[in-house]
Amino acid sequence: MENRIGTRPIIIAIDGPAASGKSTTAKIVAGKLGYTYIDTGAMYRSVTLRVLRSGLLDALRRDAGQVAGLLRDLTIEFRGDRVFLDGEDVSEAIRENLVSREVSFVSSLKPVRDRLLELQQSMGAARGVVMDGRDIGTVVFPDAELKIFLVADPRERARRRHAELAKKGGSATVPTVEELEEEIRQRDREDEQRTHAPLKRHPDAVVVDTSILTIEEQVAQVYGLAVKVLEG
Ligand code: DC
């Protein structure tokens, strides 16, 4: 680890669509800089898990206002690379299929976004963070010193997700690459078309297309840009 805490710490915002390589890149870059990595997708997933466990999902589809009660007393914390919802380690539970299916809906609700925006801004207030998501450069930290927008071809993203699921194994049957590509395209549409904080590139964000890059190459590009900002 190359600790650059001695220099003025910055915020690195990494946005982009599902499975574009954000979390892998963000985690490694944060480690190299001695920064904290904050996975905001995991925060939206945690709220979704809370909604699902409450049994109020259908009620929220009719009346989104009811979500306010579920946001009261909400605590989300990162400890190392584990995420804790109300003190419980939910790192695995938030990756379940049901959560993945409903997270776009839950994250489109204004009270949910407002609450998580507040939490994310306080988590990054001291700077020295790499934060990834959909709206970090546009809404959460428009003043981030470095903004990255990661993109990749949907078929390539589906292939990566497929390889990841196949490696994990378990009893569940792994969806085909075609099925995963359709899911990814659907989620892209939902994230790009929602009213509040849709997925879009900040005009200052540097676009990195990871379709033909290895993880090492994408890390090297983002890290190189960070070093330039830190030394500039
Ligand atoms: O990064 P991910 O696939 O785990 O994110 C899950 C969902 O959370 C994603 O489909 C949209 C939502 N999300 C969001 O709306 N804003 C963010 N900053 C991060 C995620």
CSV table of N, CA and C in Angstrom, one decimal, residues 78-228:
chain,number,residue,atom,x,y,z
A,78,PHE,N,-19.8,0.5,7.3
A,78,PHE,CA,-18.8,-0.4,6.6
A,78,PHE,C,-17.7,-0.7,7.6
A,79,ARG,N,-17.4,-2.0,7.8
A,79,ARG,CA,-16.3,-2.3,8.6
A,79,ARG,C,-15.4,-3.2,7.7
A,80,GLY,N,-14.2,-2.7,7.3
A,80,GLY,CA,-13.5,-3.5,6.3
A,80,GLY,C,-14.3,-3.6,5.0
A,81,ASP,N,-14.4,-4.8,4.5
A,81,ASP,CA,-15.3,-4.8,3.3
A,81,ASP,C,-16.6,-5.5,3.6
A,82,ARG,N,-17.0,-5.5,4.9
A,82,ARG,CA,-18.4,-6.0,5.3
A,82,ARG,C,-19.3,-4.8,5.5
A,83,VAL,N,-20.6,-5.0,5.2
A,83,VAL,CA,-21.6,-4.0,5.4
A,83,VAL,C,-22.6,-4.4,6.5
A,84,PHE,N,-22.8,-3.5,7.4
A,84,PHE,CA,-23.7,-3.8,8.6
A,84,PHE,C,-25.0,-2.9,8.5
A,85,LEU,N,-26.1,-3.6,8.6
A,85,LEU,CA,-27.4,-2.9,8.6
A,85,LEU,C,-27.9,-3.0,10.0
A,86,ASP,N,-28.1,-1.9,10.7
A,86,ASP,CA,-28.6,-1.9,12.1
A,86,ASP,C,-27.8,-2.9,12.9
A,87,GLY,N,-26.5,-2.9,12.7
A,87,GLY,CA,-25.6,-3.8,13.5
A,87,GLY,C,-25.4,-5.2,13.0
A,88,GLU,N,-26.2,-5.6,12.0
A,88,GLU,CA,-26.2,-7.0,11.5
A,88,GLU,C,-25.3,-7.0,10.2
A,89,ASP,N,-24.4,-8.0,10.1
A,89,ASP,CA,-23.6,-8.2,8.9
A,89,ASP,C,-24.5,-8.7,7.8
A,90,VAL,N,-24.8,-7.9,6.8
A,90,VAL,CA,-25.7,-8.3,5.7
A,90,VAL,C,-25.0,-8.4,4.4
A,91,SER,N,-23.7,-8.5,4.4
A,91,SER,CA,-22.9,-8.5,3.2
A,91,SER,C,-23.3,-9.6,2.2
A,92,GLU,N,-23.7,-10.7,2.6
A,92,GLU,CA,-24.2,-11.7,1.7
A,92,GLU,C,-25.7,-11.5,1.3
A,93,ALA,N,-26.5,-11.2,2.4
A,93,ALA,CA,-27.9,-11.1,2.2
A,93,ALA,C,-28.3,-10.0,1.1
A,94,ILE,N,-27.5,-8.9,1.0
A,94,ILE,CA,-27.8,-7.9,0.1
A,94,ILE,C,-27.5,-8.2,-1.4
A,95,ARG,N,-26.8,-9.4,-1.6
A,95,ARG,CA,-26.5,-9.8,-3.0
A,95,ARG,C,-27.5,-10.8,-3.5
A,96,GLU,N,-28.5,-11.2,-2.6
A,96,GLU,CA,-29.6,-12.1,-3.1
A,96,GLU,C,-30.3,-11.6,-4.3
A,97,ASN,N,-30.8,-12.5,-5.1
A,97,ASN,CA,-31.6,-12.1,-6.3
A,97,ASN,C,-32.7,-11.2,-6.1
A,98,LEU,N,-33.5,-11.5,-5.0
A,98,LEU,CA,-34.7,-10.7,-4.7
A,98,LEU,C,-34.3,-9.2,-4.5
A,99,VAL,N,-33.2,-9.0,-3.8
A,99,VAL,CA,-32.7,-7.7,-3.5
A,99,VAL,C,-32.3,-7.0,-4.8
A,100,SER,N,-31.6,-7.7,-5.6
A,100,SER,CA,-31.1,-7.2,-6.9
A,100,SER,C,-32.3,-6.8,-7.8
A,101,ARG,N,-33.4,-7.6,-7.7
A,101,ARG,CA,-34.6,-7.3,-8.6
A,101,ARG,C,-35.3,-6.0,-8.1
A,102,GLU,N,-35.3,-5.8,-6.8
A,102,GLU,CA,-36.2,-4.7,-6.3
A,102,GLU,C,-35.4,-3.4,-6.0
A,103,VAL,N,-34.0,-3.5,-6.1
A,103,VAL,CA,-33.2,-2.3,-5.6
A,103,VAL,C,-33.4,-1.1,-6.5
A,104,SER,N,-33.7,-1.3,-7.8
A,104,SER,CA,-33.9,-0.2,-8.7
A,104,SER,C,-35.2,0.6,-8.3
A,105,PHE,N,-36.2,-0.1,-7.9
A,105,PHE,CA,-37.5,0.5,-7.5
A,105,PHE,C,-37.2,1.3,-6.2
A,106,VAL,N,-36.6,0.6,-5.2
A,106,VAL,CA,-36.4,1.2,-3.9
A,106,VAL,C,-35.5,2.5,-4.0
A,107,SER,N,-34.5,2.4,-4.9
A,107,SER,CA,-33.5,3.5,-5.0
A,107,SER,C,-34.1,4.6,-5.8
A,108,SER,N,-35.3,4.4,-6.4
A,108,SER,CA,-35.9,5.5,-7.1
A,108,SER,C,-36.7,6.4,-6.2
A,109,LEU,N,-37.0,6.0,-5.0
A,109,LEU,CA,-37.8,6.8,-4.1
A,109,LEU,C,-37.1,8.0,-3.4
A,110,LYS,N,-37.7,9.1,-3.5
A,110,LYS,CA,-37.0,10.4,-3.1
A,110,LYS,C,-36.6,10.3,-1.6
A,111,PRO,N,-37.5,9.9,-0.7
A,111,PRO,CA,-37.0,9.9,0.7
A,111,PRO,C,-35.8,9.0,0.9
A,112,VAL,N,-35.7,7.9,0.2
A,112,VAL,CA,-34.6,7.0,0.3
A,112,VAL,C,-33.3,7.7,-0.2
A,113,ARG,N,-33.4,8.3,-1.3
A,113,ARG,CA,-32.3,9.1,-1.8
A,113,ARG,C,-31.8,10.2,-0.9
A,114,ASP,N,-32.8,10.9,-0.3
A,114,ASP,CA,-32.4,12.0,0.6
A,114,ASP,C,-31.7,11.5,1.8
A,115,ARG,N,-32.2,10.4,2.4
A,115,ARG,CA,-31.6,9.9,3.6
A,115,ARG,C,-30.2,9.3,3.3
A,116,LEU,N,-30.0,8.6,2.2
A,116,LEU,CA,-28.7,8.1,1.9
A,116,LEU,C,-27.7,9.2,1.4
A,117,LEU,N,-28.2,10.2,0.8
A,117,LEU,CA,-27.4,11.3,0.4
A,117,LEU,C,-26.7,11.9,1.7
A,118,GLU,N,-27.6,12.1,2.7
A,118,GLU,CA,-27.1,12.7,3.9
A,118,GLU,C,-26.0,11.8,4.5
A,119,LEU,N,-26.2,10.5,4.6
A,119,LEU,CA,-25.3,9.5,5.1
A,119,LEU,C,-24.0,9.5,4.3
A,120,GLN,N,-24.1,9.5,3.0
A,120,GLN,CA,-22.9,9.4,2.1
A,120,GLN,C,-22.1,10.7,2.3
A,121,GLN,N,-22.8,11.8,2.4
A,121,GLN,CA,-22.0,13.1,2.5
A,121,GLN,C,-21.3,13.1,3.8
A,122,SER,N,-21.9,12.6,4.9
A,122,SER,CA,-21.2,12.6,6.2
A,122,SER,C,-20.0,11.6,6.2
A,123,MET,N,-20.2,10.5,5.5
A,123,MET,CA,-19.1,9.5,5.4
A,123,MET,C,-17.9,10.0,4.7
A,124,GLY,N,-18.1,10.9,3.7
A,124,GLY,CA,-17.0,11.5,2.9
A,124,GLY,C,-16.5,12.8,3.3
A,125,ALA,N,-17.1,13.3,4.4
A,125,ALA,CA,-16.8,14.7,4.8
A,125,ALA,C,-15.3,15.0,5.0
A,126,ALA,N,-14.6,14.0,5.6
A,126,ALA,CA,-13.2,14.2,5.9
A,126,ALA,C,-12.3,14.0,4.6
A,127,ARG,N,-13.0,13.7,3.5
A,127,ARG,CA,-12.3,13.3,2.2
A,127,ARG,C,-11.5,12.0,2.4
A,128,GLY,N,-10.5,11.7,1.5
A,128,GLY,CA,-9.8,10.5,1.6
A,128,GLY,C,-10.7,9.3,1.4
A,129,VAL,N,-11.7,9.4,0.4
A,129,VAL,CA,-12.5,8.3,0.1
A,129,VAL,C,-12.6,8.0,-1.4
A,130,VAL,N,-12.9,6.8,-1.7
A,130,VAL,CA,-13.2,6.4,-3.1
A,130,VAL,C,-14.7,5.9,-2.9
A,131,MET,N,-15.6,6.6,-3.6
A,131,MET,CA,-17.0,6.3,-3.5
A,131,MET,C,-17.5,5.9,-4.8
A,132,ASP,N,-18.2,4.7,-4.9
A,132,ASP,CA,-18.8,4.4,-6.2
A,132,ASP,C,-20.3,4.2,-6.2
A,133,GLY,N,-20.9,4.5,-7.3
A,133,GLY,CA,-22.4,4.4,-7.4
A,133,GLY,C,-22.9,4.9,-8.8
A,134,ARG,N,-24.0,5.6,-8.7
A,134,ARG,CA,-24.6,6.1,-10.0
A,134,ARG,C,-24.6,7.7,-10.0
A,135,ASP,N,-24.6,8.3,-8.9
A,135,ASP,CA,-24.8,9.8,-8.8
A,135,ASP,C,-23.8,10.4,-7.9
A,136,ILE,N,-22.6,9.8,-7.8
A,136,ILE,CA,-21.6,10.4,-6.8
A,136,ILE,C,-21.1,11.7,-7.4
A,137,GLY,N,-20.6,11.7,-8.7
A,137,GLY,CA,-20.0,12.9,-9.3
A,137,GLY,C,-21.1,13.9,-9.6
A,138,THR,N,-22.3,13.5,-9.8
A,138,THR,CA,-23.4,14.5,-10.2
A,138,THR,C,-24.1,15.1,-9.0
A,139,VAL,N,-24.4,14.3,-7.9
A,139,VAL,CA,-25.2,14.7,-6.8
A,139,VAL,C,-24.5,14.7,-5.5
A,140,VAL,N,-23.9,13.6,-5.1
A,140,VAL,CA,-23.4,13.4,-3.8
A,140,VAL,C,-22.1,14.3,-3.5
A,141,PHE,N,-21.2,14.2,-4.4
A,141,PHE,CA,-20.0,15.1,-4.3
A,141,PHE,C,-19.6,15.7,-5.7
A,142,PRO,N,-20.4,16.7,-6.1
A,142,PRO,CA,-20.1,17.3,-7.4
A,142,PRO,C,-18.8,18.0,-7.3
A,143,ASP,N,-18.2,18.2,-6.1
A,143,ASP,CA,-16.9,18.9,-6.0
A,143,ASP,C,-15.8,17.9,-5.8
A,144,ALA,N,-16.1,16.6,-6.1
A,144,ALA,CA,-15.0,15.6,-6.0
A,144,ALA,C,-13.9,16.0,-6.9
A,145,GLU,N,-12.6,15.9,-6.4
A,145,GLU,CA,-11.5,16.3,-7.2
A,145,GLU,C,-11.3,15.5,-8.4
A,146,LEU,N,-11.7,14.2,-8.3
A,146,LEU,CA,-11.6,13.3,-9.5
A,146,LEU,C,-12.9,12.6,-9.7
A,147,LYS,N,-13.4,12.7,-10.9
A,147,LYS,CA,-14.7,12.0,-11.2
A,147,LYS,C,-14.4,11.1,-12.4
A,148,ILE,N,-14.8,9.8,-12.2
A,148,ILE,CA,-14.6,8.8,-13.3
A,148,ILE,C,-16.0,8.3,-13.7
A,149,PHE,N,-16.2,8.0,-15.0
A,149,PHE,CA,-17.4,7.4,-15.4
A,149,PHE,C,-17.0,6.1,-16.2
A,150,LEU,N,-17.2,5.0,-15.5
A,150,LEU,CA,-16.8,3.7,-16.1
A,150,LEU,C,-17.9,3.1,-17.0
A,151,VAL,N,-17.6,2.7,-18.2
A,151,VAL,CA,-18.6,2.1,-19.0
A,151,VAL,C,-18.0,0.8,-19.6
A,152,ALA,N,-18.9,-0.1,-20.1
A,152,ALA,CA,-18.5,-1.3,-20.7
A,152,ALA,C,-19.7,-1.8,-21.5
A,153,ASP,N,-19.4,-2.5,-22.6
A,153,ASP,CA,-20.4,-3.0,-23.5
A,153,ASP,C,-21.3,-4.0,-22.6
A,154,PRO,N,-22.6,-3.9,-22.8
A,154,PRO,CA,-23.6,-4.8,-22.0
A,154,PRO,C,-23.3,-6.3,-22.1
A,155,ARG,N,-22.9,-6.7,-23.3
A,155,ARG,CA,-22.6,-8.2,-23.5
A,155,ARG,C,-21.4,-8.6,-22.6
A,156,GLU,N,-20.4,-7.7,-22.6
A,156,GLU,CA,-19.2,-8.0,-21.9
A,156,GLU,C,-19.5,-7.9,-20.4
A,157,ARG,N,-20.3,-7.0,-19.9
A,157,ARG,CA,-20.7,-7.0,-18.5
A,157,ARG,C,-21.5,-8.2,-18.1
A,158,ALA,N,-22.3,-8.7,-19.1
A,158,ALA,CA,-23.1,-10.0,-18.8
A,158,ALA,C,-22.1,-11.1,-18.7
A,159,ARG,N,-21.1,-11.2,-19.5
A,159,ARG,CA,-20.1,-12.3,-19.4
A,159,ARG,C,-19.4,-12.2,-18.1
A,160,ARG,N,-19.0,-11.0,-17.6
A,160,ARG,CA,-18.3,-10.9,-16.3
A,160,ARG,C,-19.2,-11.4,-15.2
A,161,ARG,N,-20.5,-11.0,-15.2
A,161,ARG,CA,-21.4,-11.4,-14.2
A,161,ARG,C,-21.6,-12.9,-14.2
A,162,HIS,N,-21.7,-13.4,-15.4
A,162,HIS,CA,-21.8,-14.9,-15.5
A,162,HIS,C,-20.6,-15.6,-14.9
A,163,ALA,N,-19.5,-15.2,-15.3
A,163,ALA,CA,-18.3,-15.8,-14.7
A,163,ALA,C,-18.2,-15.8,-13.2
A,164,GLU,N,-18.6,-14.6,-12.7
A,164,GLU,CA,-18.6,-14.4,-11.2
A,164,GLU,C,-19.6,-15.4,-10.6
A,165,LEU,N,-20.8,-15.5,-11.1
A,165,LEU,CA,-21.8,-16.4,-10.5
A,165,LEU,C,-21.4,-17.8,-10.6
A,166,ALA,N,-20.8,-18.2,-11.8
A,166,ALA,CA,-20.4,-19.6,-12.0
A,166,ALA,C,-19.3,-19.9,-11.0
A,167,LYS,N,-18.4,-19.0,-10.7
A,167,LYS,CA,-17.3,-19.2,-9.8
A,167,LYS,C,-17.8,-19.4,-8.3
A,168,LYS,N,-18.9,-18.6,-8.0
A,168,LYS,CA,-19.5,-18.7,-6.7
A,168,LYS,C,-20.1,-20.1,-6.4
A,169,GLY,N,-20.6,-20.7,-7.5
A,169,GLY,CA,-21.2,-22.0,-7.4
A,169,GLY,C,-22.5,-22.0,-6.6
A,170,GLY,N,-22.6,-22.9,-5.7
A,170,GLY,CA,-23.9,-23.0,-4.9
A,170,GLY,C,-24.9,-23.8,-5.7
A,171,SER,N,-26.1,-23.9,-5.1
A,171,SER,CA,-27.1,-24.8,-5.7
A,171,SER,C,-27.9,-24.1,-6.8
A,172,ALA,N,-28.0,-22.7,-6.7
A,172,ALA,CA,-28.8,-22.0,-7.7
A,172,ALA,C,-28.3,-22.2,-9.1
A,173,THR,N,-29.2,-22.3,-10.1
A,173,THR,CA,-28.7,-22.4,-11.4
A,173,THR,C,-28.3,-21.0,-11.9
A,174,VAL,N,-27.2,-21.0,-12.6
A,174,VAL,CA,-26.7,-19.7,-13.1
A,174,VAL,C,-27.4,-19.3,-14.4
A,175,PRO,N,-28.0,-18.1,-14.4
A,175,PRO,CA,-28.6,-17.6,-15.7
A,175,PRO,C,-27.7,-17.6,-16.8
A,176,THR,N,-28.2,-17.7,-18.1
A,176,THR,CA,-27.3,-17.6,-19.2
A,176,THR,C,-26.8,-16.2,-19.4
A,177,VAL,N,-25.8,-16.1,-20.3
A,177,VAL,CA,-25.2,-14.8,-20.6
A,177,VAL,C,-26.3,-13.9,-21.2
A,178,GLU,N,-27.2,-14.5,-22.1
A,178,GLU,CA,-28.2,-13.7,-22.7
A,178,GLU,C,-29.2,-13.2,-21.7
A,179,GLU,N,-29.6,-14.1,-20.7
A,179,GLU,CA,-30.5,-13.6,-19.7
A,179,GLU,C,-29.9,-12.5,-18.9
A,180,LEU,N,-28.6,-12.7,-18.5
A,180,LEU,CA,-28.0,-11.6,-17.7
A,180,LEU,C,-27.9,-10.3,-18.5
A,181,GLU,N,-27.6,-10.4,-19.8
A,181,GLU,CA,-27.5,-9.2,-20.6
A,181,GLU,C,-28.8,-8.4,-20.6
A,182,GLU,N,-29.9,-9.2,-20.7
A,182,GLU,CA,-31.3,-8.6,-20.7
A,182,GLU,C,-31.5,-7.9,-19.3
A,183,GLU,N,-31.1,-8.6,-18.2
A,183,GLU,CA,-31.3,-8.0,-16.9
A,183,GLU,C,-30.5,-6.7,-16.8
A,184,ILE,N,-29.3,-6.7,-17.3
A,184,ILE,CA,-28.4,-5.6,-17.2
A,184,ILE,C,-28.9,-4.4,-18.0
A,185,ARG,N,-29.4,-4.7,-19.2
A,185,ARG,CA,-30.0,-3.6,-20.0
A,185,ARG,C,-31.2,-3.0,-19.4
A,186,GLN,N,-32.0,-3.9,-18.7
A,186,GLN,CA,-33.2,-3.4,-18.0
A,186,GLN,C,-32.8,-2.5,-16.9
A,187,ARG,N,-31.8,-2.9,-16.1
A,187,ARG,CA,-31.4,-2.1,-15.0
A,187,ARG,C,-30.8,-0.8,-15.4
A,188,ASP,N,-30.0,-0.8,-16.5
A,188,ASP,CA,-29.5,0.4,-17.1
A,188,ASP,C,-30.6,1.4,-17.4
A,189,ARG,N,-31.7,0.9,-18.1
A,189,ARG,CA,-32.8,1.7,-18.4
A,189,ARG,C,-33.4,2.3,-17.2
A,190,GLU,N,-33.7,1.5,-16.2
A,190,GLU,CA,-34.3,2.0,-14.9
A,190,GLU,C,-33.4,3.1,-14.3
A,191,ASP,N,-32.1,2.8,-14.2
A,191,ASP,CA,-31.2,3.7,-13.5
A,191,ASP,C,-31.1,5.1,-14.3
A,192,GLU,N,-31.2,5.0,-15.6
A,192,GLU,CA,-31.0,6.2,-16.4
A,192,GLU,C,-32.2,7.0,-16.5
A,193,GLN,N,-33.4,6.3,-16.4
A,193,GLN,CA,-34.6,7.0,-16.7
A,193,GLN,C,-35.4,7.6,-15.5
A,194,ARG,N,-34.9,7.2,-14.3
A,194,ARG,CA,-35.6,7.6,-13.1
A,194,ARG,C,-35.5,9.1,-12.9
A,195,THR,N,-36.5,9.7,-12.2
A,195,THR,CA,-36.6,11.1,-12.0
A,195,THR,C,-35.5,11.7,-11.1
A,196,HIS,N,-35.3,11.0,-10.0
A,196,HIS,CA,-34.3,11.5,-9.0
A,196,HIS,C,-32.9,10.9,-9.2
A,197,ALA,N,-31.9,11.8,-9.4
A,197,ALA,CA,-30.5,11.4,-9.5
A,197,ALA,C,-30.3,10.2,-10.4
A,198,PRO,N,-30.8,10.4,-11.7
A,198,PRO,CA,-30.5,9.3,-12.6
A,198,PRO,C,-29.0,9.1,-12.9
A,199,LEU,N,-28.7,7.9,-13.5
A,199,LEU,CA,-27.3,7.6,-13.8
A,199,LEU,C,-27.0,8.5,-15.0
A,200,LYS,N,-26.1,9.4,-14.9
A,200,LYS,CA,-25.5,10.2,-16.0
A,200,LYS,C,-24.1,10.7,-15.7
A,201,ARG,N,-23.4,11.0,-16.8
A,201,ARG,CA,-22.0,11.4,-16.6
A,201,ARG,C,-22.0,12.9,-16.3
A,202,HIS,N,-21.2,13.2,-15.3
A,202,HIS,CA,-20.9,14.7,-15.0
A,202,HIS,C,-20.0,15.1,-16.2
A,203,PRO,N,-20.2,16.4,-16.6
A,203,PRO,CA,-19.4,16.8,-17.8
A,203,PRO,C,-17.9,16.8,-17.5
A,204,ASP,N,-17.5,16.9,-16.2
A,204,ASP,CA,-16.0,16.8,-15.9
A,204,ASP,C,-15.5,15.4,-15.7
A,205,ALA,N,-16.4,14.4,-15.7
A,205,ALA,CA,-16.0,13.0,-15.5
A,205,ALA,C,-15.2,12.4,-16.6
A,206,VAL,N,-14.1,11.7,-16.3
A,206,VAL,CA,-13.3,11.1,-17.3
A,206,VAL,C,-13.9,9.7,-17.6
A,207,VAL,N,-14.2,9.5,-18.9
A,207,VAL,CA,-14.8,8.2,-19.3
A,207,VAL,C,-13.7,7.2,-19.4
A,208,VAL,N,-13.9,6.0,-18.8
A,208,VAL,CA,-13.0,4.9,-19.0
A,208,VAL,C,-13.8,3.7,-19.4
A,209,ASP,N,-13.6,3.3,-20.7
A,209,ASP,CA,-14.3,2.1,-21.2
A,209,ASP,C,-13.5,0.9,-20.9
A,210,THR,N,-14.2,0.0,-20.0
A,210,THR,CA,-13.4,-1.2,-19.5
A,210,THR,C,-13.7,-2.4,-20.4
A,211,SER,N,-14.4,-2.3,-21.5
A,211,SER,CA,-14.8,-3.4,-22.3
A,211,SER,C,-13.6,-4.3,-22.6
A,212,ILE,N,-12.5,-3.7,-23.0
A,212,ILE,CA,-11.3,-4.5,-23.4
A,212,ILE,C,-10.1,-4.3,-22.5
A,213,LEU,N,-10.4,-3.8,-21.3
A,213,LEU,CA,-9.3,-3.6,-20.3
A,213,LEU,C,-9.3,-4.8,-19.3
A,214,THR,N,-8.2,-5.1,-18.8
A,214,THR,CA,-8.1,-6.1,-17.7
A,214,THR,C,-8.3,-5.2,-16.4
A,215,ILE,N,-8.5,-5.9,-15.3
A,215,ILE,CA,-8.7,-5.2,-14.0
A,215,ILE,C,-7.4,-4.4,-13.8
A,216,GLU,N,-6.2,-5.0,-14.0
A,216,GLU,CA,-5.0,-4.3,-13.7
A,216,GLU,C,-4.9,-3.0,-14.5
A,217,GLU,N,-5.4,-3.1,-15.8
A,217,GLU,CA,-5.3,-1.9,-16.7
A,217,GLU,C,-6.3,-0.8,-16.2
A,218,GLN,N,-7.5,-1.2,-15.8
A,218,GLN,CA,-8.4,-0.2,-15.4
A,218,GLN,C,-8.0,0.5,-14.1
A,219,VAL,N,-7.4,-0.4,-13.2
A,219,VAL,CA,-6.9,0.2,-11.9
A,219,VAL,C,-5.7,1.2,-12.2
A,220,ALA,N,-4.8,0.8,-13.1
A,220,ALA,CA,-3.7,1.6,-13.5
A,220,ALA,C,-4.2,3.0,-14.0
A,221,GLN,N,-5.2,2.9,-14.8
A,221,GLN,CA,-5.7,4.2,-15.4
A,221,GLN,C,-6.2,5.1,-14.3
A,222,VAL,N,-7.1,4.6,-13.5
A,222,VAL,CA,-7.8,5.4,-12.5
A,222,VAL,C,-6.7,5.9,-11.4
A,223,TYR,N,-5.9,5.0,-11.0
A,223,TYR,CA,-4.8,5.3,-10.1
A,223,TYR,C,-3.9,6.4,-10.6
A,224,GLY,N,-3.5,6.3,-11.9
A,224,GLY,CA,-2.7,7.3,-12.6
A,224,GLY,C,-3.4,8.6,-12.5
A,225,LEU,N,-4.7,8.7,-12.8
A,225,LEU,CA,-5.4,9.9,-12.8
A,225,LEU,C,-5.4,10.5,-11.4
A,226,ALA,N,-5.6,9.6,-10.4
A,226,ALA,CA,-5.6,10.1,-9.0
A,226,ALA,C,-4.2,10.7,-8.6
A,227,VAL,N,-3.2,10.0,-9.0
A,227,VAL,CA,-1.8,10.5,-8.6
A,227,VAL,C,-1.6,11.9,-9.3
A,228,LYS,N,-2.1,12.0,-10.5
A,228,LYS,CA,-1.9,13.3,-11.2
A,228,LYS,C,-2.6,14.4,-10.4
